[in-house]
PDB file of C-alpha atoms in Angstrom:
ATOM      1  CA  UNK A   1     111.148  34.683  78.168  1.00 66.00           C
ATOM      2  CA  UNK A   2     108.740  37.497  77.594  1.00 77.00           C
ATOM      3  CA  UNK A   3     108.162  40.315  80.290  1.00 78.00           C
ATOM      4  CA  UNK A   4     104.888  39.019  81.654  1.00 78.00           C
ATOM      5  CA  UNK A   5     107.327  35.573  82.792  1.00 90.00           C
ATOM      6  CA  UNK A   6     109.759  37.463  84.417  1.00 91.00           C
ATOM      7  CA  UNK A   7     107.462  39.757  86.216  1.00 91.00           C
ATOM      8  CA  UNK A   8     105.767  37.098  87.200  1.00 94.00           C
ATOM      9  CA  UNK A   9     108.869  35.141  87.936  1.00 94.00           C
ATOM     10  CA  UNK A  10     110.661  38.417  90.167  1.00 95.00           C
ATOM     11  CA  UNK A  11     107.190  38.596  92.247  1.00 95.00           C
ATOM     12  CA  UNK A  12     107.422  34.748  92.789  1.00 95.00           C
ATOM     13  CA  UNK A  13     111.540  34.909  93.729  1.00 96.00           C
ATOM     14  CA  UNK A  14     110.487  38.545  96.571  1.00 97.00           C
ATOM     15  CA  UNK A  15     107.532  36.034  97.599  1.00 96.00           C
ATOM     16  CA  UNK A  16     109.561  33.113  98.901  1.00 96.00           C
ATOM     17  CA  UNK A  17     112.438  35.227 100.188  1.00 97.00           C
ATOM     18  CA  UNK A  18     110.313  36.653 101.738  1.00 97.00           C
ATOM     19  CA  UNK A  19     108.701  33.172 103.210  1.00 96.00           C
ATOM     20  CA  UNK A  20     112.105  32.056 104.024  1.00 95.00           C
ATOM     21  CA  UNK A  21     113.030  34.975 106.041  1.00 97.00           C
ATOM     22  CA  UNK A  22     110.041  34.959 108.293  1.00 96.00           C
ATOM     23  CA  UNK A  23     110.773  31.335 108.712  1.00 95.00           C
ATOM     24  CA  UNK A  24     113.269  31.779 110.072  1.00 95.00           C
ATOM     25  CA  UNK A  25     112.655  35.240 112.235  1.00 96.00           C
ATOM     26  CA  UNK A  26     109.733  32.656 113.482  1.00 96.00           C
ATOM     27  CA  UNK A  27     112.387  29.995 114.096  1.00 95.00           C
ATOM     28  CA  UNK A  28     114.832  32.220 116.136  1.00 96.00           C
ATOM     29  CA  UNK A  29     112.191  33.401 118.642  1.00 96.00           C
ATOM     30  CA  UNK A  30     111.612  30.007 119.858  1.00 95.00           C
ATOM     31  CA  UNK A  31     115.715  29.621 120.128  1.00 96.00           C
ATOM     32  CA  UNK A  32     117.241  28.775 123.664  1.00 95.00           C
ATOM     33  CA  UNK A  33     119.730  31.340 123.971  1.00 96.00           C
ATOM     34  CA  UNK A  34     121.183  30.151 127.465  1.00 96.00           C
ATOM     35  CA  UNK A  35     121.097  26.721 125.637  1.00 95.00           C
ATOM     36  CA  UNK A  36     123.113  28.185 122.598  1.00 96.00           C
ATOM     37  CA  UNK A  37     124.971  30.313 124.618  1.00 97.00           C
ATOM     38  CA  UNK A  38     126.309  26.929 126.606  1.00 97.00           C
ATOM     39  CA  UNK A  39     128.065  25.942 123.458  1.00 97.00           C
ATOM     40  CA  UNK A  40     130.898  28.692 123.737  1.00 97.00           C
ATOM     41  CA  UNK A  41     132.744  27.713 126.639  1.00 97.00           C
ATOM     42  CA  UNK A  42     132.702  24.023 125.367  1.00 98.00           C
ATOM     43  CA  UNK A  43     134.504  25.728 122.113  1.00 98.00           C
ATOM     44  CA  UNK A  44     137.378  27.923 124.631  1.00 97.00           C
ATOM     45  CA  UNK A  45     138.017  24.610 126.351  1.00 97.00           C
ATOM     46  CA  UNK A  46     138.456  22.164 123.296  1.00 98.00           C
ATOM     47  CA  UNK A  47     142.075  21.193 122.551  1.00 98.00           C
ATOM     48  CA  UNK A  48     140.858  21.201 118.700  1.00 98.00           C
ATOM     49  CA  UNK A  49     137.149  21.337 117.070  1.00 98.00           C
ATOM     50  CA  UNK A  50     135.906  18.643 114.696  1.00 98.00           C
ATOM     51  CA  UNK A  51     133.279  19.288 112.612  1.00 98.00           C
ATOM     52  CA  UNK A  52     130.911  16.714 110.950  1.00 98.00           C
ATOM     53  CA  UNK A  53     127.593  17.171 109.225  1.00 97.00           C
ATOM     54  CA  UNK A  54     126.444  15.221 105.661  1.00 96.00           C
ATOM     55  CA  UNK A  55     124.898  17.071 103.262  1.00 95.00           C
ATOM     56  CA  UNK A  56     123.841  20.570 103.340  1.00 95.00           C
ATOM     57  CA  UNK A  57     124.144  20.091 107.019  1.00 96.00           C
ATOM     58  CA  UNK A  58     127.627  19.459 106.173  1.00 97.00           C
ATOM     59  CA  UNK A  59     127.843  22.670 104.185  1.00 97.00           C
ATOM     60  CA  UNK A  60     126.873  24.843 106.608  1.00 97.00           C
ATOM     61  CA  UNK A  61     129.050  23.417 109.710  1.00 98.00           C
ATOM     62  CA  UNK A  62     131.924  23.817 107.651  1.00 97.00           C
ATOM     63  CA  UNK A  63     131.271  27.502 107.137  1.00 97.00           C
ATOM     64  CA  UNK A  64     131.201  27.406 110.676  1.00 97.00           C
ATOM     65  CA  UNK A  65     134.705  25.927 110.607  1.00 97.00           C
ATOM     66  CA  UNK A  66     136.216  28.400 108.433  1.00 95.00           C
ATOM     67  CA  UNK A  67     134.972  31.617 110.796  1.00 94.00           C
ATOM     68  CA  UNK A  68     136.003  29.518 114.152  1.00 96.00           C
ATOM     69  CA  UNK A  69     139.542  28.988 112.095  1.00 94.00           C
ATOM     70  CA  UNK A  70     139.312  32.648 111.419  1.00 91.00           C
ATOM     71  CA  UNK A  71     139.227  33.458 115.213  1.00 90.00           C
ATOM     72  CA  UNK A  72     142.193  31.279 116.320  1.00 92.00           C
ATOM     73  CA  UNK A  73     140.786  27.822 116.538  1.00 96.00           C
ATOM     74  CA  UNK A  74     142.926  24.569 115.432  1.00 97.00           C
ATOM     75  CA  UNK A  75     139.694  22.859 113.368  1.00 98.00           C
ATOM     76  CA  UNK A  76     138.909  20.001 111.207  1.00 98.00           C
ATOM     77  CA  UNK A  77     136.577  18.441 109.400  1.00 98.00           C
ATOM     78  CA  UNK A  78     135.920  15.359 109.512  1.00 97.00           C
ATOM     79  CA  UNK A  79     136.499  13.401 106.406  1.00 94.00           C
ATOM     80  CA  UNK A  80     138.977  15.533 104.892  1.00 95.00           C
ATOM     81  CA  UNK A  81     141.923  13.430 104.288  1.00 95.00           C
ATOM     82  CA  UNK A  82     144.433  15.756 106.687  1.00 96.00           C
ATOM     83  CA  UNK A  83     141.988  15.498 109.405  1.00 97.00           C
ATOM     84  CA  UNK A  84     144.135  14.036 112.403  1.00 97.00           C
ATOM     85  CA  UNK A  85     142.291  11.329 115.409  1.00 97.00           C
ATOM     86  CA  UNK A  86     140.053  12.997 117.341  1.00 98.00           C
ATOM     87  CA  UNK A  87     141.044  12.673 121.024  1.00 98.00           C
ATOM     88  CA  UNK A  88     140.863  13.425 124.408  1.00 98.00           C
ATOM     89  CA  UNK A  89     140.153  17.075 125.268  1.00 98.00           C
ATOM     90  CA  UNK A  90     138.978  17.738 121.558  1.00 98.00           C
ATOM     91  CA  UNK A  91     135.066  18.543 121.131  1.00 98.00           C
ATOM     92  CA  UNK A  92     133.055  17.185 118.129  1.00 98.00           C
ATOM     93  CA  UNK A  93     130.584  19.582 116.989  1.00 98.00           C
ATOM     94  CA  UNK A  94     127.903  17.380 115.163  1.00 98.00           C
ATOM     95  CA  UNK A  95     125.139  18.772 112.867  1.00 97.00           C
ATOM     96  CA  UNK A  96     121.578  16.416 112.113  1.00 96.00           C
ATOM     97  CA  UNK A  97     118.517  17.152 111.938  1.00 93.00           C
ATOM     98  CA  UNK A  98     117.047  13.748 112.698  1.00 93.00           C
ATOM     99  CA  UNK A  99     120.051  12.878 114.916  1.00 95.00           C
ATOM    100  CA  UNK A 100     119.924   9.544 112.989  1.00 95.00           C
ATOM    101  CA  UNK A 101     122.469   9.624 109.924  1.00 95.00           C
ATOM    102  CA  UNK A 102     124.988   6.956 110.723  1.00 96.00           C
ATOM    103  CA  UNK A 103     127.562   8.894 109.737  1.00 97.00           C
ATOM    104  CA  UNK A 104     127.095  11.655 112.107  1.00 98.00           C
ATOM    105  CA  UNK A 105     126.109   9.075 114.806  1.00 98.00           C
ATOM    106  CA  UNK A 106     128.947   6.572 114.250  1.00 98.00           C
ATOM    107  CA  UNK A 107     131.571   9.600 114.363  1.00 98.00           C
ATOM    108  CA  UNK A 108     129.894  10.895 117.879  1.00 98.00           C
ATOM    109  CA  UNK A 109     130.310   7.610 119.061  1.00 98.00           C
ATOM    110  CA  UNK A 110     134.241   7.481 118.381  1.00 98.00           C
ATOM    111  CA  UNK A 111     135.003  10.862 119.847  1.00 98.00           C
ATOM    112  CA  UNK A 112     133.039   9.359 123.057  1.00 98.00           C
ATOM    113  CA  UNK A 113     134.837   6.593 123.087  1.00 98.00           C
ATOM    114  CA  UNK A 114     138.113   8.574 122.372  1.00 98.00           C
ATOM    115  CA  UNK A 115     137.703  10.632 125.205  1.00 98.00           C
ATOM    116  CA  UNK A 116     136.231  14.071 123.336  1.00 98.00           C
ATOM    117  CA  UNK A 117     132.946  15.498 123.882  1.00 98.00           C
ATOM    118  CA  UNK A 118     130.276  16.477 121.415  1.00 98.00           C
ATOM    119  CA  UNK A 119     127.729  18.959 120.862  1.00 98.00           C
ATOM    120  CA  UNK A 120     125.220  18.373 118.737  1.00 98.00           C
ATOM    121  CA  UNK A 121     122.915  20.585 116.553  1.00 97.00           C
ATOM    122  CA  UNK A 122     119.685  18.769 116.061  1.00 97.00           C
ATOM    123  CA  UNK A 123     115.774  18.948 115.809  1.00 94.00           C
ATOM    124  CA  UNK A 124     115.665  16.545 118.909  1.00 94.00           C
ATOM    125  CA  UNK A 125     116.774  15.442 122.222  1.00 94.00           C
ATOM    126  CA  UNK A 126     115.421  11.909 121.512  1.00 95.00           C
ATOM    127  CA  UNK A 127     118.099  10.794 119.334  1.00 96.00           C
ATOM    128  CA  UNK A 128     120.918   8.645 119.139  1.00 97.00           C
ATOM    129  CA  UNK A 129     123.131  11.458 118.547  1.00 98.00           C
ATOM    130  CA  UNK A 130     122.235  13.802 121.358  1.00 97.00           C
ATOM    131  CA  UNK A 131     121.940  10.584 123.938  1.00 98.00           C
ATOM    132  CA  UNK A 132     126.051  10.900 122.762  1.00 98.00           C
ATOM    133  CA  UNK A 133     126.471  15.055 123.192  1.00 98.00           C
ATOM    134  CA  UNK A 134     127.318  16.342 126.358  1.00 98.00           C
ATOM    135  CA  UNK A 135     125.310  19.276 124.966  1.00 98.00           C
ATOM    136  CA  UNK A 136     122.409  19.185 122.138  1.00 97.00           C
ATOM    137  CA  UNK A 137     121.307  22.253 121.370  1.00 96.00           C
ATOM    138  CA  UNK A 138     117.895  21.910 119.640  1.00 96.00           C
ATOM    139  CA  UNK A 139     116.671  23.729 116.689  1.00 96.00           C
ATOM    140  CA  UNK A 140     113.096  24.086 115.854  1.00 92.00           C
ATOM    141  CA  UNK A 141     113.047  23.266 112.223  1.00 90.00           C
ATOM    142  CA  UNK A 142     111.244  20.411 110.189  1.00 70.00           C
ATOM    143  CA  UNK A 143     113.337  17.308 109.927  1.00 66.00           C
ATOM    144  CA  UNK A 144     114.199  16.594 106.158  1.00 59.00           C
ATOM    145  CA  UNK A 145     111.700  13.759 105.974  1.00 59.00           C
ATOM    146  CA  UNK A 146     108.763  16.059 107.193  1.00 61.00           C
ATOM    147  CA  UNK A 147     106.705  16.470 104.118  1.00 54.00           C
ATOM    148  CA  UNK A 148     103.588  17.799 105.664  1.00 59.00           C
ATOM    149  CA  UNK A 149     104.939  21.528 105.704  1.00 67.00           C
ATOM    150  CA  UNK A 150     103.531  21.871 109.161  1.00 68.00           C
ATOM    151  CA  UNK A 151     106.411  23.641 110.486  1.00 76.00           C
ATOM    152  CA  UNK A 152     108.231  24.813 107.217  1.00 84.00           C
ATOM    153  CA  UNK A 153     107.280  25.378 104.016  1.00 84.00           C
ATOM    154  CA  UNK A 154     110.686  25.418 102.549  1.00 89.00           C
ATOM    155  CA  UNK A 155     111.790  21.999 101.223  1.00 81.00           C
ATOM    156  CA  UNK A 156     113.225  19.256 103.220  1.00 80.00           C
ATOM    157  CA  UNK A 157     115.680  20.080 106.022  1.00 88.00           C
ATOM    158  CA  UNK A 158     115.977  23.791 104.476  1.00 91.00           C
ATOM    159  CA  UNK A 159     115.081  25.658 107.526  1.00 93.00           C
ATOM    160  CA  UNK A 160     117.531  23.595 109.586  1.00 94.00           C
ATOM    161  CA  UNK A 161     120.160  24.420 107.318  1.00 95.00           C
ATOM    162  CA  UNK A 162     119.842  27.876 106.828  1.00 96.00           C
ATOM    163  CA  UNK A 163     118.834  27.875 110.898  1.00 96.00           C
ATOM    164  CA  UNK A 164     122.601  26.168 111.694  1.00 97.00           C
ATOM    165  CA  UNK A 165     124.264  28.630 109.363  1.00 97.00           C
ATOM    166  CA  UNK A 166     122.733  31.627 111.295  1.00 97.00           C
ATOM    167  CA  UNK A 167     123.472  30.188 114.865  1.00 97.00           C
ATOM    168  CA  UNK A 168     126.720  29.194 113.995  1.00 97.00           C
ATOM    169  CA  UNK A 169     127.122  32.720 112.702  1.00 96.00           C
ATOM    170  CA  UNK A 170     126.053  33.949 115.827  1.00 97.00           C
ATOM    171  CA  UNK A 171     128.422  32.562 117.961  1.00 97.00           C
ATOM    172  CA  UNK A 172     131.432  33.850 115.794  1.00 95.00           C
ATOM    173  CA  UNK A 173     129.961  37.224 115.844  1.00 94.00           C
ATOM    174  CA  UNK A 174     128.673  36.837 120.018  1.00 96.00           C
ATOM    175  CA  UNK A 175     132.774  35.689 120.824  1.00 94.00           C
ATOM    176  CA  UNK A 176     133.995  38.133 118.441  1.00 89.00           C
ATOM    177  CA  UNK A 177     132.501  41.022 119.868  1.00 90.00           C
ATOM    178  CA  UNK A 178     133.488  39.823 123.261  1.00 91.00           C
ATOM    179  CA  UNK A 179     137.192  38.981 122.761  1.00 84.00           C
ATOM    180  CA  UNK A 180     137.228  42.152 120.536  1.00 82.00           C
ATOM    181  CA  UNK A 181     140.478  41.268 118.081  1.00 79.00           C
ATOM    182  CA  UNK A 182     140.650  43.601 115.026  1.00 81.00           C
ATOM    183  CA  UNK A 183     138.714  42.715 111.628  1.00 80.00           C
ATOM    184  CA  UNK A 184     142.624  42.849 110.970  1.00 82.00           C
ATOM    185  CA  UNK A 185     144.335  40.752 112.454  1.00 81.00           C
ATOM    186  CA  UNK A 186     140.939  38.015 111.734  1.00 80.00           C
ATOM    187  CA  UNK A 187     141.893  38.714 107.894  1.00 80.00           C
ATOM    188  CA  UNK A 188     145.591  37.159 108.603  1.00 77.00           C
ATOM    189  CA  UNK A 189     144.318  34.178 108.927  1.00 81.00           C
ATOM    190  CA  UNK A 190     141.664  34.122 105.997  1.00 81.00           C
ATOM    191  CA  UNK A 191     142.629  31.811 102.869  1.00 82.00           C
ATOM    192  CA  UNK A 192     144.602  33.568 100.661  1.00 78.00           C
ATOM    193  CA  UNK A 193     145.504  30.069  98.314  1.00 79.00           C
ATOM    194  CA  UNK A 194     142.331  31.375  96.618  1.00 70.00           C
TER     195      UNK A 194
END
């Protein structure tokens, strides 16, 4: 690749950064705060958290398990094979965009009728998954079968993604700073099978 390519290529890369960033600035000022703030004392009353997303949904809830491990949370994911029954006093937290997937929607419906709650992460309210949640907490962001790039113009359910990692983020970092434990004493519970 000559020099021209990958000038052209490194202007193109700071270009949709760049897009994807103020998507997602643009995306966080149209966030309910005292909606996503509503989701931490459904985490401090959970028994255990179970977390379920497909996809790159999927991927980014279980980043969110790993930090809510990190603070002192027992946490699973669903479909690993030493996740244990969901039950009563356990919380599903539920990631889709369309708040469609079966998956997502047939798990929700289990932890109801197991006696957990669930809170779900979704575009919508008008869903089959947050008719289930006791909480839905809606993010903005173009479902992965809007084409029409009105809202994003990332691909598929990008912005959602990215959008879940960053709220999910912001929780841990929100009850972090509150409960104030050492970076320390966090690290003694990070993986170190690595």
């Amino acid at each position: 690749m000559n020099s021209a390519n990958i000038n052209q290529q490194a202007n193109s890369l700071k270009t949709n950064l760049k897009l994807i960033l103020e998507e997602n600035q643009k995306l966080a000022e149209q966030i309910d705060f005292i909606q996503l703030a509503a989701v931490i004392p459904y985490l401090h009353q959970a028994d255990r958290l179970f977390i379920i997303g497909a996809g790159r949904t999927g991927l980014a809830l279980k980043a969110a398990a790993m930090r809510l491990m990190h603070f002192g949370f027992t946490v699973f994911v669903a479909g690993e094979t030493t996740t244990p029954a969901i039950r009563k006093g356990d919380l599903l937290i539920a990631g889709s965009g369309s708040g469609t997937t079966s998956t997502i929607v047939k798990a929700a419906e289990k932890a109801v009728s197991s006696g957990a709650e669930v809170i779900a992460f979704s575009t919508t309210t008008d869903s089959a998954l947050a008719r289930l949640a006791a909480l839905t907490l809606v993010i903005p962001a173009a479902q992965k079968q809007d084409h029409g790039k009105t809202i994003s113009e990332q691909y598929a359910g990008s912005l959602f993604e990215q959008a879940l990692l960053l709220l999910t983020d912001t929780i841990f970092q929100t009850m972090w700073a509150v409960d104030g434990t050492a970076a320390q004493e966090l690290w003694k519970r990070h993986a170190n099978l690595e």
